[in-house]
mmCIF file of C-alpha atoms in Angstrom:
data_model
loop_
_atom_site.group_PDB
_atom_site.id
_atom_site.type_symbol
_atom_site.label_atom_id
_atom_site.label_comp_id
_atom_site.label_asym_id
_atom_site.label_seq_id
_atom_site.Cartn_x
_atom_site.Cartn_y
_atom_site.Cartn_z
ATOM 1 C CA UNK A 203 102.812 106.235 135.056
ATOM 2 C CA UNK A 204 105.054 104.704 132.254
ATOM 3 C CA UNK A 205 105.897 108.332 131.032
ATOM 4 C CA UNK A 206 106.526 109.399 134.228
ATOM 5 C CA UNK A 207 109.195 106.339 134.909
ATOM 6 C CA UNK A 208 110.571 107.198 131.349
ATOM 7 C CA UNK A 209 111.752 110.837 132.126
ATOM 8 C CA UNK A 210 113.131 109.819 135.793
ATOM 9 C CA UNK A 211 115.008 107.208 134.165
ATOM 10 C CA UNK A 212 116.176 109.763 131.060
ATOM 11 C CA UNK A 213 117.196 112.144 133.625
ATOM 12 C CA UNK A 214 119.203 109.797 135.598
ATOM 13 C CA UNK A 215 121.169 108.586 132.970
ATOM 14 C CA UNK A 216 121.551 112.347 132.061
ATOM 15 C CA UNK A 217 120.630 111.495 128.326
ATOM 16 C CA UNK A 218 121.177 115.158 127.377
ATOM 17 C CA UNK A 219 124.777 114.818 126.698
ATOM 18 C CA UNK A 220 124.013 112.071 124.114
ATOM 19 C CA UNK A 221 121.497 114.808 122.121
ATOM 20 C CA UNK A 222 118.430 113.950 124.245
ATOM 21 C CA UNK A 223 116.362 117.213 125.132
ATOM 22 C CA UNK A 224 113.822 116.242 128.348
ATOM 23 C CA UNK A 225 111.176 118.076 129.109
ATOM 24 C CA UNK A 226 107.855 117.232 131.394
ATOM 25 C CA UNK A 227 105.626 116.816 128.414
ATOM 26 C CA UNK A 228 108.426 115.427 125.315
ATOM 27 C CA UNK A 229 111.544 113.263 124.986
ATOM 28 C CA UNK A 230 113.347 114.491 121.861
ATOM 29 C CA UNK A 231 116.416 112.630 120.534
ATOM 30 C CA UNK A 232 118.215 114.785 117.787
ATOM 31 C CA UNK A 233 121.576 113.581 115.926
ATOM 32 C CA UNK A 234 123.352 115.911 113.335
ATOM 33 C CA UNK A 235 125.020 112.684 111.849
ATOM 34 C CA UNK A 236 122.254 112.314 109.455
ATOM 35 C CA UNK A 237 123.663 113.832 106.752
ATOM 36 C CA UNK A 238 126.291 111.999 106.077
ATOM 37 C CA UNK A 239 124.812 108.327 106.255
ATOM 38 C CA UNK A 240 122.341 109.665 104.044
ATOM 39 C CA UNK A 241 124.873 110.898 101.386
ATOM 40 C CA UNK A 242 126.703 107.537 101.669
ATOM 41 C CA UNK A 243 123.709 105.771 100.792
ATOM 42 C CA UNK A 244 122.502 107.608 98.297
ATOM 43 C CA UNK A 245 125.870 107.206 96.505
ATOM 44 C CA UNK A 246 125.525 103.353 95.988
ATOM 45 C CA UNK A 247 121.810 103.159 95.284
ATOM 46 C CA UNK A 248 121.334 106.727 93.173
ATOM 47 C CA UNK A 249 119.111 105.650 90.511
ATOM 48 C CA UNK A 250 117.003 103.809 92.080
ATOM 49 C CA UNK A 251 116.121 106.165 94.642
ATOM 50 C CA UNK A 252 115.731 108.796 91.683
ATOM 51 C CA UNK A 253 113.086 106.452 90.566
ATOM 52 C CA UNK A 254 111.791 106.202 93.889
ATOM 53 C CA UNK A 255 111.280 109.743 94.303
ATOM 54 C CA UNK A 256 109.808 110.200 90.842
ATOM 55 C CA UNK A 257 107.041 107.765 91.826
ATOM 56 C CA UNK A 258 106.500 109.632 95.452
ATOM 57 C CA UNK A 259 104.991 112.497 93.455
ATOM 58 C CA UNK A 260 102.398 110.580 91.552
ATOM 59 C CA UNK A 261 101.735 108.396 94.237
ATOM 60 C CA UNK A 262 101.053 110.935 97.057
ATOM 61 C CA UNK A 263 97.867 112.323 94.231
ATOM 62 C CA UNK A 264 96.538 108.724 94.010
ATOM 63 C CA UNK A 265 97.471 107.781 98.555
ATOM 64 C CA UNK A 266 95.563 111.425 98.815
ATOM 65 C CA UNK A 267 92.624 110.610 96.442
ATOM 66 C CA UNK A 268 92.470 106.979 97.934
ATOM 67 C CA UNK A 269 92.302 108.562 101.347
ATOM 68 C CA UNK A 270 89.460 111.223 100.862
ATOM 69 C CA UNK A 271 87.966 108.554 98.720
ATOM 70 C CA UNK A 272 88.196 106.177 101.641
ATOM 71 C CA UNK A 273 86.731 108.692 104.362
ATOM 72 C CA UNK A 274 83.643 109.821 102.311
ATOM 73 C CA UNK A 275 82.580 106.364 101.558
ATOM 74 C CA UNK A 276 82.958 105.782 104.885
ATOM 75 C CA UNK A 277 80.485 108.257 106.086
ATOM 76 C CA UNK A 278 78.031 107.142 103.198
ATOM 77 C CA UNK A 279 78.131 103.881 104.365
ATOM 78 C CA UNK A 280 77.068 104.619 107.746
ATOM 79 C CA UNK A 281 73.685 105.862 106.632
ATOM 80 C CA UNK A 282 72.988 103.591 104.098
ATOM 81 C CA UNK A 283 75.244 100.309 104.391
ATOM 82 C CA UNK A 284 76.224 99.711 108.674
ATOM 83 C CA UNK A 285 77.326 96.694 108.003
ATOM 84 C CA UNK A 286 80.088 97.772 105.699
ATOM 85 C CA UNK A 287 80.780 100.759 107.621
ATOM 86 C CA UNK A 288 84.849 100.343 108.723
ATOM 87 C CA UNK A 289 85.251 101.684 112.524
ATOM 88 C CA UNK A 290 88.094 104.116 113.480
ATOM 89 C CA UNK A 291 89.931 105.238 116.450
ATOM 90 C CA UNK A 292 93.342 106.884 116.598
ATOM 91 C CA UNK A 293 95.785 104.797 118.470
ATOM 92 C CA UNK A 294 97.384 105.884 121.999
ATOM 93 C CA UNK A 295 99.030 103.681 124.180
ATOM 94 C CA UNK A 296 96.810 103.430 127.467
ATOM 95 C CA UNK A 297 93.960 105.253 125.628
ATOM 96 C CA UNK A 298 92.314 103.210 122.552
ATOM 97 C CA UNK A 299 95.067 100.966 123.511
ATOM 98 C CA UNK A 300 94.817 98.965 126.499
ATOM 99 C CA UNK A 301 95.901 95.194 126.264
ATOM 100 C CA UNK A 302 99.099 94.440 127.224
ATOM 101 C CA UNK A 303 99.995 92.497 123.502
ATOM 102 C CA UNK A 304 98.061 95.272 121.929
ATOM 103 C CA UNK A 305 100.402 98.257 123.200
ATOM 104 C CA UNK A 306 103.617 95.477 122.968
ATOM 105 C CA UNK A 307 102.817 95.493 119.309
ATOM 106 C CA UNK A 308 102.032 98.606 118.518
ATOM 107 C CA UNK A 309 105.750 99.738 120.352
ATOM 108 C CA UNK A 310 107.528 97.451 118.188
ATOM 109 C CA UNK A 311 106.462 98.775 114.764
ATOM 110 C CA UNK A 312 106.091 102.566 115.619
ATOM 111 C CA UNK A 313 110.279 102.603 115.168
ATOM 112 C CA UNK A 314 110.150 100.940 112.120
ATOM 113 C CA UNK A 315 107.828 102.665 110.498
ATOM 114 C CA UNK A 316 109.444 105.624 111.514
ATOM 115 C CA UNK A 317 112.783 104.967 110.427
ATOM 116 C CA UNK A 318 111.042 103.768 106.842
ATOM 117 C CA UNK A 319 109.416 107.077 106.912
ATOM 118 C CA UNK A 320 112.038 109.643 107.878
ATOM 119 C CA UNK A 321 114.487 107.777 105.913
ATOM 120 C CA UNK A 322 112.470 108.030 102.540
ATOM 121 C CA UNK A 323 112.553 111.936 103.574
ATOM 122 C CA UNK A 324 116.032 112.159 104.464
ATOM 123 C CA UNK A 325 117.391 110.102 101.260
ATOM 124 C CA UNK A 326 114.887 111.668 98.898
ATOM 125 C CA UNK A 327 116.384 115.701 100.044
ATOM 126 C CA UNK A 328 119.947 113.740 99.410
ATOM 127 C CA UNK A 329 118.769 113.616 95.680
ATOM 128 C CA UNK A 330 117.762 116.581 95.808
ATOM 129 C CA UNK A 331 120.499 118.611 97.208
ATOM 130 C CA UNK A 332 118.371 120.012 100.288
ATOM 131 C CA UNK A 333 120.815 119.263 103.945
ATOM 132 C CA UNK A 334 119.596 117.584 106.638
ATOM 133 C CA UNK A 335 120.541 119.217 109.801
ATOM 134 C CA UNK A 336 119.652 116.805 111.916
ATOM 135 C CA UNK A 337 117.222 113.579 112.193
ATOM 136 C CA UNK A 338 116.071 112.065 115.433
ATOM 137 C CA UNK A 339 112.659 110.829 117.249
ATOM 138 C CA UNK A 340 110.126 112.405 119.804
ATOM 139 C CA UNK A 341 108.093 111.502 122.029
ATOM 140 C CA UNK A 342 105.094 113.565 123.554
ATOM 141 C CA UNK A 343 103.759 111.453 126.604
ATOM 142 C CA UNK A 344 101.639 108.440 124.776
ATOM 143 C CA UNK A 345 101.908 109.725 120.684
ATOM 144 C CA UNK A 346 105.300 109.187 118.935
ATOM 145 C CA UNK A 347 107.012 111.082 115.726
ATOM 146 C CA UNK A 348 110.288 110.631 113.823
ATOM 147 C CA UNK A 349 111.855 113.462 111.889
ATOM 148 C CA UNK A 350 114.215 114.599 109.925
ATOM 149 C CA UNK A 351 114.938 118.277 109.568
ATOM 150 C CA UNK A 352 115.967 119.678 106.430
ATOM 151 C CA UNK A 353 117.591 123.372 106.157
ATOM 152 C CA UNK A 354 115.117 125.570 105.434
ATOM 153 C CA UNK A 355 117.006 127.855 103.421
ATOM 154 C CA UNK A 356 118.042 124.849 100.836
ATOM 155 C CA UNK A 357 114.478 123.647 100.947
ATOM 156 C CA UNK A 358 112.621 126.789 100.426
ATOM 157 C CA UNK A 359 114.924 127.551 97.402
ATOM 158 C CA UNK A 360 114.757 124.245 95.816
ATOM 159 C CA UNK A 361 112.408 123.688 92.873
ATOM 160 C CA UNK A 362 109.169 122.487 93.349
ATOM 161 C CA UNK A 363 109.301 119.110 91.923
ATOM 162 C CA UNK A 364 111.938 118.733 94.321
ATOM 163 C CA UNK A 365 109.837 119.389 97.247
ATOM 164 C CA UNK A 366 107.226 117.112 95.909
ATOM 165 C CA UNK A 367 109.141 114.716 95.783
ATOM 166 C CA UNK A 368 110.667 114.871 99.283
ATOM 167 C CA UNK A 369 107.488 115.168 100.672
ATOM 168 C CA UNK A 370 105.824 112.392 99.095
ATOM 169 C CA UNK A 371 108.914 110.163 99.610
ATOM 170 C CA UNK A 372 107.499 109.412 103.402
ATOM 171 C CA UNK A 373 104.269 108.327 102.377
ATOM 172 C CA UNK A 374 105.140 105.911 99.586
ATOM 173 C CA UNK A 375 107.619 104.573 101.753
ATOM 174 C CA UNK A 376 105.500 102.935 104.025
ATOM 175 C CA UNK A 377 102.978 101.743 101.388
ATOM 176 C CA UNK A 378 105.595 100.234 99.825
ATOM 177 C CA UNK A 379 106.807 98.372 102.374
ATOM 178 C CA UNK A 380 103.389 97.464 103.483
ATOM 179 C CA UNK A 381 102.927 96.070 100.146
ATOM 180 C CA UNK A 382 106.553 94.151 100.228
ATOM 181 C CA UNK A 383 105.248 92.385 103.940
ATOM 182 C CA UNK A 384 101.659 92.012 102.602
ATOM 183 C CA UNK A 385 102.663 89.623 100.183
ATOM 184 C CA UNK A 386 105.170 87.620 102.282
ATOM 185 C CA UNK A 387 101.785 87.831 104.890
ATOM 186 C CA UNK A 388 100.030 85.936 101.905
ATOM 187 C CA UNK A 389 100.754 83.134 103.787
ATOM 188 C CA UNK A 390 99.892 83.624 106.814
ATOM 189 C CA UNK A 391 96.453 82.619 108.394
ATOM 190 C CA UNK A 392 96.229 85.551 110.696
ATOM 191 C CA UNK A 393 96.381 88.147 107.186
ATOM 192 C CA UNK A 394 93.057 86.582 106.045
ATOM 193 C CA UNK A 395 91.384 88.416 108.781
ATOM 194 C CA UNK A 396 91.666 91.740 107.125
ATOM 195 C CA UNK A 397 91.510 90.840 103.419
ATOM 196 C CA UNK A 398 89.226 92.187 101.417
ATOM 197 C CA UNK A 399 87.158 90.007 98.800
ATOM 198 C CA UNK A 400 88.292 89.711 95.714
ATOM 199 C CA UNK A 401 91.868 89.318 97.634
ATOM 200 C CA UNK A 402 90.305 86.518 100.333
ATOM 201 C CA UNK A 403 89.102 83.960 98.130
ATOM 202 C CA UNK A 404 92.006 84.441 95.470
ATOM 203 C CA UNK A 405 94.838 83.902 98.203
ATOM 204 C CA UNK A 406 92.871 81.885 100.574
ATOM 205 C CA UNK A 407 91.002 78.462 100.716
ATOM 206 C CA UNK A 408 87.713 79.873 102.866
ATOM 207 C CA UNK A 409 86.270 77.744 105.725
ATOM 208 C CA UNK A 410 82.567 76.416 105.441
ATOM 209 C CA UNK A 411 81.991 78.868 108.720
ATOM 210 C CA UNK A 412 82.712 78.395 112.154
ATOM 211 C CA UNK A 413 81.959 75.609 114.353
ATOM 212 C CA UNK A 414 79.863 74.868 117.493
ATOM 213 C CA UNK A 415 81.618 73.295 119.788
ATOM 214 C CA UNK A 416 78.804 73.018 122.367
ATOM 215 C CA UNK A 417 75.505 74.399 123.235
ATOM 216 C CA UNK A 418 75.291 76.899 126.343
ATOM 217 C CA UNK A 419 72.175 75.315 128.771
ATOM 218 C CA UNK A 420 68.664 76.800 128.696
ATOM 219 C CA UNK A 421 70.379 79.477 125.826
ATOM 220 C CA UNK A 422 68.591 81.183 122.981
ATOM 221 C CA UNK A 423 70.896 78.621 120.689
ATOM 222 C CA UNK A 424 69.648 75.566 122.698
ATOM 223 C CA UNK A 425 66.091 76.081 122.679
ATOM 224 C CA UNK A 426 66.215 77.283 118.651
ATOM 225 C CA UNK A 427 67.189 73.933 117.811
ATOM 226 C CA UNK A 428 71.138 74.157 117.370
ATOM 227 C CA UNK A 429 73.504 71.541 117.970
ATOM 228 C CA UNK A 430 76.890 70.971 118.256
ATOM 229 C CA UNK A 431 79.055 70.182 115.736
ATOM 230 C CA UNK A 432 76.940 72.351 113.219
ATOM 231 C CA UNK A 433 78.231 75.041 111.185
ATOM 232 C CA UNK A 434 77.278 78.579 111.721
ATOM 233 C CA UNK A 435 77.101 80.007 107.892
ATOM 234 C CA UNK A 436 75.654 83.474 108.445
ATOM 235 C CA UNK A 437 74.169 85.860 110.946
ATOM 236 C CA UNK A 438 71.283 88.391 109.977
ATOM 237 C CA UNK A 439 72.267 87.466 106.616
ATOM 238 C CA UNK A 440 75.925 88.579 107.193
ATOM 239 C CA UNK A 441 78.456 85.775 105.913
ATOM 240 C CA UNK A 442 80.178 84.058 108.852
ATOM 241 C CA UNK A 443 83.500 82.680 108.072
ATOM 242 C CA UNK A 444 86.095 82.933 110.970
ATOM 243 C CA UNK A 445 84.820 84.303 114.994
ATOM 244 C CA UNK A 446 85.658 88.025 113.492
ATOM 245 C CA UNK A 447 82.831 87.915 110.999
ATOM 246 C CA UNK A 448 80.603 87.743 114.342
ATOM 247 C CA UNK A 449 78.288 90.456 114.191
ATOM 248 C CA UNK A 450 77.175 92.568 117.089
ATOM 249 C CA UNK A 451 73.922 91.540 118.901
ATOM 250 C CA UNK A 452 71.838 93.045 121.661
ATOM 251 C CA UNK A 453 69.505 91.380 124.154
ATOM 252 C CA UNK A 454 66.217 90.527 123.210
ATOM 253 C CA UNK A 455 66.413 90.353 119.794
ATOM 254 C CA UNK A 456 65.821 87.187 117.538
ATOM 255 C CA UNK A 457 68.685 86.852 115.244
ATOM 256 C CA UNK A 458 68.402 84.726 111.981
ATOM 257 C CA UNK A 459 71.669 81.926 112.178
ATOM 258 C CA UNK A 460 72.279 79.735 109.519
ATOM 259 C CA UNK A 461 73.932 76.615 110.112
ATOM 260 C CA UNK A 462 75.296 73.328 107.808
ATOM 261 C CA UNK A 463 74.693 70.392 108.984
ATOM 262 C CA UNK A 464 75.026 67.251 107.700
ATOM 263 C CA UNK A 465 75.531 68.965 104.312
ATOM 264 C CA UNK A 466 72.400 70.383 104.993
ATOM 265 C CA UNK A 467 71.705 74.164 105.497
ATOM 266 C CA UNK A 468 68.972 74.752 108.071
ATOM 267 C CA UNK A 469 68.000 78.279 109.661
ATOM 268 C CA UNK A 470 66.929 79.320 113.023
ATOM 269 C CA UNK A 471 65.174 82.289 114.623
ATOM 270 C CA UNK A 472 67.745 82.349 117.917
ATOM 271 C CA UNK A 473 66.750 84.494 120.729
ATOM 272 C CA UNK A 474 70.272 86.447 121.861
ATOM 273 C CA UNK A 475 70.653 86.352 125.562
ATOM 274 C CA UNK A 476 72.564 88.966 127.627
ATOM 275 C CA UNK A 477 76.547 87.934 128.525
ATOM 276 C CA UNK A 478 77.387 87.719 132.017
ATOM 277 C CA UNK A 479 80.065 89.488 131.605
ATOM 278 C CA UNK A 480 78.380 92.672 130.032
ATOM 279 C CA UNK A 481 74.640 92.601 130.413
ATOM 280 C CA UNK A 482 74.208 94.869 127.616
ATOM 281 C CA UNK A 483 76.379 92.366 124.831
ATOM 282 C CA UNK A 484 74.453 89.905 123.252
ATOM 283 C CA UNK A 485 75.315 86.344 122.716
ATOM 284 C CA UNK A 486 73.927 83.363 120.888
ATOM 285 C CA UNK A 487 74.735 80.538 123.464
ATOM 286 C CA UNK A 488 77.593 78.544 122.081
ATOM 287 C CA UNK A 489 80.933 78.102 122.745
ATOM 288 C CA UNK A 490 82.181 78.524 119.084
ATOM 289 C CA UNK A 491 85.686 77.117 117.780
ATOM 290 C CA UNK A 492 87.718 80.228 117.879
ATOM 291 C CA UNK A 493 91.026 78.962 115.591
ATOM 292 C CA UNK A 494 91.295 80.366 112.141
ATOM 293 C CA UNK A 495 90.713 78.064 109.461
ATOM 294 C CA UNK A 496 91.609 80.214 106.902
ATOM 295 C CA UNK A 497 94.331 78.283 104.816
ATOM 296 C CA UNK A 498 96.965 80.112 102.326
ATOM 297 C CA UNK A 499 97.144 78.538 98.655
ATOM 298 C CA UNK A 500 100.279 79.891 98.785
ATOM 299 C CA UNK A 501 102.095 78.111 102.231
ATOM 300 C CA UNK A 502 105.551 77.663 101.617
ATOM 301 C CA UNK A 503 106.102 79.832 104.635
ATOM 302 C CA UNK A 504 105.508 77.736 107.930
ATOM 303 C CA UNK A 505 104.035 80.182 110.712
ATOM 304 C CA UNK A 506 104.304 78.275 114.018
ATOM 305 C CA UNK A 507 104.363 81.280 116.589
ATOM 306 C CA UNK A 508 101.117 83.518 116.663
ATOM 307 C CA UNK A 509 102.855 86.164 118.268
ATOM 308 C CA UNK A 510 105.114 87.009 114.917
ATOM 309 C CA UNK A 511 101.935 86.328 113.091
ATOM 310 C CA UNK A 512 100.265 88.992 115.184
ATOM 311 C CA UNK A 513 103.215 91.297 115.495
ATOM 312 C CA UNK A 514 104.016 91.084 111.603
ATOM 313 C CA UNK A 515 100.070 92.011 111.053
ATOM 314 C CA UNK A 516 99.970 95.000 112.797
ATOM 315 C CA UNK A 517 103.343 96.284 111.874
ATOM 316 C CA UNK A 518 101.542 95.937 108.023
ATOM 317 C CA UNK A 519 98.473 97.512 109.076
ATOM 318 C CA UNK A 520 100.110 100.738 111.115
ATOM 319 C CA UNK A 521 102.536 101.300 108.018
ATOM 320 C CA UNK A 522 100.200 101.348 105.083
ATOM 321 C CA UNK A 523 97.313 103.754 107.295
ATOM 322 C CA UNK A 524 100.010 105.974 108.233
ATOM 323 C CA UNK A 525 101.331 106.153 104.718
ATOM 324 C CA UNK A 526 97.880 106.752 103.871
ATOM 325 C CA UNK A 527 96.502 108.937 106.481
ATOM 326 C CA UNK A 528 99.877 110.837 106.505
ATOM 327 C CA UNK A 529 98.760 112.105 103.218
ATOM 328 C CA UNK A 530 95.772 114.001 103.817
ATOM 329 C CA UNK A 531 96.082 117.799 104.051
ATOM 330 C CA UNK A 532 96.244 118.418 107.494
ATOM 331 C CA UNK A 533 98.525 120.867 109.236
ATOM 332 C CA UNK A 534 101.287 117.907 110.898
ATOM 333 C CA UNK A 535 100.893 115.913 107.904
ATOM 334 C CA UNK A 536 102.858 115.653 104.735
ATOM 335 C CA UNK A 537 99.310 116.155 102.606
ATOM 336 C CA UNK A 538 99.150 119.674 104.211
ATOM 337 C CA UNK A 539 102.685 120.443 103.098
ATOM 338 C CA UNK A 540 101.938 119.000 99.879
ATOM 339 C CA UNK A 541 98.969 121.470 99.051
ATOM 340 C CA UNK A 542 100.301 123.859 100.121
ATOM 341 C CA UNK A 543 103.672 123.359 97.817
ATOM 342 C CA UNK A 544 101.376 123.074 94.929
ATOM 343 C CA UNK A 545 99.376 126.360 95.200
ATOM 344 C CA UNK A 546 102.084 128.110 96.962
ATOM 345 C CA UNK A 547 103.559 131.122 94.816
ATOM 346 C CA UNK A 548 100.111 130.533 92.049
ATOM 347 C CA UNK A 549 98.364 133.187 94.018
ATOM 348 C CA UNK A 550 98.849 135.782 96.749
ATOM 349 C CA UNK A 551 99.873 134.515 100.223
ATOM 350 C CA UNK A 552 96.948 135.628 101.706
ATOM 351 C CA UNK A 553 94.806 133.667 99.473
ATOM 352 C CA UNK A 554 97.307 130.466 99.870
ATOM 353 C CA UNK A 555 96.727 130.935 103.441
ATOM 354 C CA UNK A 556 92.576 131.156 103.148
ATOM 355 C CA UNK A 557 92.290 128.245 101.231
ATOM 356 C CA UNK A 558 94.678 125.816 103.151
ATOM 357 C CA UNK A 559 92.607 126.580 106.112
ATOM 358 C CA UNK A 560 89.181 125.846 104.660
ATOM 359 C CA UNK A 561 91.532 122.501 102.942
ATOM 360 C CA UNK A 562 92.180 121.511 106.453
ATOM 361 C CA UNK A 563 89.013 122.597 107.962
ATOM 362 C CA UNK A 564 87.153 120.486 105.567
ATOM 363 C CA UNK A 565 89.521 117.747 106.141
ATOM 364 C CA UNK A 566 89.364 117.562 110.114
ATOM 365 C CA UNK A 567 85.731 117.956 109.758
ATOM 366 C CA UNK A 568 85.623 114.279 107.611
ATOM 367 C CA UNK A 569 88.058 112.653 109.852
ATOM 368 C CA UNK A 570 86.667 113.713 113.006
ATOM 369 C CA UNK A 571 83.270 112.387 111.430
ATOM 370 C CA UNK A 572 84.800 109.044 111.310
ATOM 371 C CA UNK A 573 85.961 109.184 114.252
ATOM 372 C CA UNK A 574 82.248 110.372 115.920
ATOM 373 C CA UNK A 575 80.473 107.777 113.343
ATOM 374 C CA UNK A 576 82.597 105.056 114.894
ATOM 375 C CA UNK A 577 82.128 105.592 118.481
ATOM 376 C CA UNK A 578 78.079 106.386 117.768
ATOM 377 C CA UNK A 579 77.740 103.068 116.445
ATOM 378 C CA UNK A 580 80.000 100.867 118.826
ATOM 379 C CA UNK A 581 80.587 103.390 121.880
ATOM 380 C CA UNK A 582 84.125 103.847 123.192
ATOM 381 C CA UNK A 583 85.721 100.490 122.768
ATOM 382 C CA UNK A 584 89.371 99.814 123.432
ATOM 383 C CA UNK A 585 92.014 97.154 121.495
#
């Protein structure tokens, strides 16, 4: 419905004199300006970029590594360690995305990302001497792209370092800046959610665990023995520090909760009764405190609105996974470019064609696993 309202309203305005090409499927804005801002920037900031671009070659090996690296682990996990097993989906509005603050969010950072992205491109061919015909954004119904278009002549004659580098440029963009508003996130509660230990208890002064607030009547939690004001510590043996670390429970089953209280650690044998809301969730029978306690060591930044805190999170998150993820060798992604500009003109055509598809077979085949592995374990769930 939303796409539908977007090309009546693109069509009325008659956007196609300002560069905008409609059609029923794709939006496409295209500007042949590009060029020239590039150029102008490049002039004032010329050696750093060249270092920039330098580093985009060595860094799209290690974001490629990191990413296959990331993947196959993945899958391992899932067989031998659940609980450490990271679930994926691929993001489309009105798909995987439903809530209202969840799309909001996720339409707020796409442009920025983008514009970090194709800008890294754009500035990088600059360097390099390769046009840019024109730059510009797309959309294709709920999945967004940003481009910029080099000439293919220039770029097919240009060394191959060069290429590198302007592929890689994209990439290590967005890590970079994902790094840059990681650490200023340092101080933010909300970032503690998806740290990683060492990073958590280095950055962050952790909580005891999260508290009961009160005891749901004739509940699995109430007849165990729990009480309000206690602490829960762990579930199953999984450590509980903030309502995230909550692990999945079905009906019927007697989970093991540890709780402090009165500086005292006591454990119960709880027996997890259905939610009224979804027969098929389980739940302990508390009403839990649900506020992060999490507190930065580092808090010279004062975060008073959750919404920045929540919008600033998941512009951090989408940039560094697709810096990442742009960088496996897939067909639409820089990593397939990449490859292929490495083993291109080695060997014959034919055989640069056989092996990129077996690279790219081989690669789908992992992601999609990830994808499967995820929705096997937790069904198809929604943000």
């Amino acid at each position: 419905m939303a796409w539908v309202v977007i090309v009546i309203i693109a069509k009325a305005l008659k956007l196609e004199k300002y560069g905008f090409e409609i059609k029923a499927y794709s939006l496409v804005y295209k500007n042949k300006g590009v060029n020239s801002v590039l150029n102008r920037i490049l002039n004032r900031t010329k050696r750093g970029i060249r270092v920039f671009a330098d580093t985009s070659v060595i860094a799209g090996f290690i974001m490629m590594g990191f990413a296959f690296w990331f993947l196959l682990n993945n899958v391992s996990n899932f067989f031998v360690a659940q609980s450490e097993f990271s679930e994926l989906t691929v993001l489309i509005p009105g798909v995987t995305l439903t809530s209202a603050s969840s799309i909001t969010y996720f339409l707020l950072s796409i442009p920025i990302v983008l514009v970090v992205h194709e800008g890294a491109h754009g500035i990088v061919a600059a360097l390099e001497k390769i046009k840019i015909k024109t730059g510009g954004f797309a959309i294709f119904i709920a999945m967004f792209a940003g481009f910029v278009e080099p000439d293919e002549e220039e770029f097919e004659k240009a060394k191959k370092i060069s290429k590198l580098r302007v592929i890689g440029a994209g990439a290590t963009s967005n890590v970079i800046f994902a790094f840059v508003l990681g650490l200023i996130l340092l101080t933010n509660p909300f970032f503690a959610m998806v740290l990683p230990e060492p990073l958590l208890s280095t950055f962050y002064e952790l909580p005891d665990g999260v508290l009961i607030l009160s005891i749901i009547e004739n509940s699995g939690a109430e007849k165990a023995g729990l009480l309000a004001n206690d602490i829960i510590t762990s579930i199953n043996g999984i450590p509980i520090f903030s309502p995230v670390d909550f692990p999945s429970l079905n009906p019927g089953e007697t989970a093991s909760v540890t709780v402090l209280r009165d500086s005292q650690t006591l454990e119960f044998g709880v027996e997890i009764i259905p939610s009224p809301e979804d027969p098929e969730r389980g739940l302990i029978g508390i009403m839990r405190d649900n506020t992060f306690a999490y507190k930065p060591i580092m808090n010279f930044i004062t975060w008073n609105d959750p919404n920045v805190s929540m919008f600033l999170l998941w512009l951090w998150m989408i940039s560094f996974f697709i810096g990442i993820i742009n960088m496996l060798p897939l067909p639409i992604l820089d990593g397939g470019k990449f490859i292929h500009t490495i083993i291109d003109k080695k060997i014959s055509d034919k055989s640069v064609n056989v092996a990129m598809w077996g690279i790219y077979a081989f690669t789908f085949t992992l992601f999609g696993l990830n994808i499967a592995l995820s929705y096997l374990k937790s069904g198809w769930f929604t943000i």
